[in-house]
Amino acid sequence: MKKLLLCGSLLFAGAAFSQVLSEDFEGATPALPTGWTSSAATAGGEFYTGDAGDANAAAYWPVIGGTTFAMANDDVCNCDMTNAILTTPSMDLSGVSGAVLIYDFVDDMSYGPSLPHDVELSTDGGASWTNVYSHNTDNQGNLSWATNTVSLGAEADGASDVQVRWIYNDNGTWATGLAIDNVVVKEPAQNDAELTGITIDRYVLANSNTTLTAEVTNVGANAITMLEIDWNDGTNHAESVSVNIAPGASASVAHPTIVNYAAAVEKNISVTINTVNGAVDGDPSNNSGSALHNTLSQQTSKAVVIEEGTGTWCGWCPRGAVAMDYMIETYPTNFIGVAVHNGDPMTVQEYDGNMNLSGYPSANVDRAILGASVSQGFFEQYYNERVALGVPANVSVTASGSGANVTIDASASFYTPVASANFRLAVVITEDGVTGTGSGYNQANYYSGGGQGNMGGYESLPDPVPAADMVYDHVGRALLGGFNGQPGSVPGSITDGQVASYSFNYSVPSSSDRNNMHAVVMLINSTTGEIVNASQISIAEEASVLDLNTVDFNVYPNPASDAVNVSFEAIGETSVSIMDLQGRILATQFASSANGTQVITFATEGFAKGTYVVSVKANGLTSNTNVVIK
């Protein structure tokens, strides 16, 4: 049954404050913790306690990595979560003043209306209730944990029979919900800052200036006007920073000392809040954290992979096909798209089953943004957000073999050390030009007739579009190494300059056309499940042994100031372009009928400081690298 989920995680303990209640819900499955109660207007809509596996079995919100969620639509249950209520045990606040409720929650959905959850207070054993907090979602599907700090108000001061309850009302709407965790009721210290996160770029070019930002929440009674924050990589960098953080509010606090390393290194940087308002923090147990930071010996180029969930039965899914074609045409160098089919003849069960999508069309972007909305505008937004991210390695691929037999040689060239690497290489086989004759190849089309606006020509086609008129591109056909990548394909410890390689074998089915197929090589972070980087190549027999990253060229100086030189070995016509990180071409030069070593120079006066892409194309091959203009 679809219920509301309470997930468990660790809480800080032993703090120097008056803590009345602390519940992390660990070990509470299947019953609620002692003294807690839950009810709903309709049986089956109550709060559900359990771990990620239990939540998935209940068809709601399986936890991925502890912080991100993928919704799972339960079409069987259709539970009525009208006035779903979760209530704490009675608490004695005698001698406690200014008590606050702190809890983690997720309630932001990408489907249905924006629905609130409320927090109410009773000081008379549940006979009467007062609203102390109401939260409205922004309905953008940002499924990640947030922390609330809610004042229980003067009514709770000194009361001996206090209860708190959460109320959620879905109004009968599917694909909505609420997760709650880590509930604390306490009398806050006067000066108490909690370090809730650390923001620093994970991968940057060596000798780059990087700002470290501490995410701070004021969980004390006083406004915070001054913090002393230290980041430590073996050397202390303690600095005092003026801030203005009201009780219960949060802020991003940039550390004044810049992070910069001249060589390729990996650093585990510890961050600690030393003092608050010039005094010792009232609860030092929540003042520390750490983050990994790597510098690169040379610049890398990132590809963005969007795996779009689609199906011929899905009338809104033509929107995804149109968006995918736009992205491939507009960003041919750094965008890779895969259409992952569901419930139709093109479905690959292992692929579809691991996507964990709740609605169609929707997409996973680098497997970092999950259940993302689908449209040309959204795809471009996701691409721009991720294409400029630093990555630890470039990925390359070659294909060889004749007939149905294909050998795909994948490699990842690392430009930074990684002490505890958990990477894997994987290959997705895609096919363009897929057609079929059965009714399963008819494409449902809600854009027919134009009532939903223009959609790449689908507005002029019937609903459904007959199979005879449909051609499907970017179709995911096979997973080599599995959805999560090939175990052992990348060593567990990486040094700067190391190349990890693995060979995959694939037999092209007789029903497929090898000349229309590509191999997409992915470097996957097995800890987070994210696609770190990727590359693709045609596996057409006449294109075998061609590598999208094999044009031999060199860019210098890098970083550059006034000019960028590109030297290469040319045979025939070669084009060299400089693009921004969004794939827009800023300048192109050609070497027609050139042979041997060539040098092309681009004047960079007038270019804004930043990172650009140099792209060299020759004989059907394309190679890219990044250059920094300072």
XYZ file of C-alpha atoms in Angstrom, residues 9 70 76 96 110 156 210 236 252 319 393 410 422 438 469 489 497 504 507 547-548 625 630:
23
model
C 19.494 8.231 10.199
C 12.844 8.496 -6.853
C -3.057 -0.342 -7.414
C 12.161 24.535 29.633
C 6.879 17.227 -9.498
C 4.857 25.482 25.348
C 38.297 27.908 -5.257
C 44.505 25.519 10.034
C 25.801 30.157 3.061
C 7.774 15.788 -26.246
C 38.818 11.741 -16.194
C 36.609 1.672 -23.259
C 34.803 3.442 -6.650
C 2.965 -4.382 -34.818
C 4.912 6.421 -39.998
C 36.951 -2.327 -14.649
C 47.841 10.121 -15.379
C 33.355 -5.292 -23.855
C 26.787 -9.470 -30.659
C 37.541 6.987 -31.825
C 35.672 10.184 -31.064
C 39.808 19.346 -24.946
C 42.835 34.002 -18.094
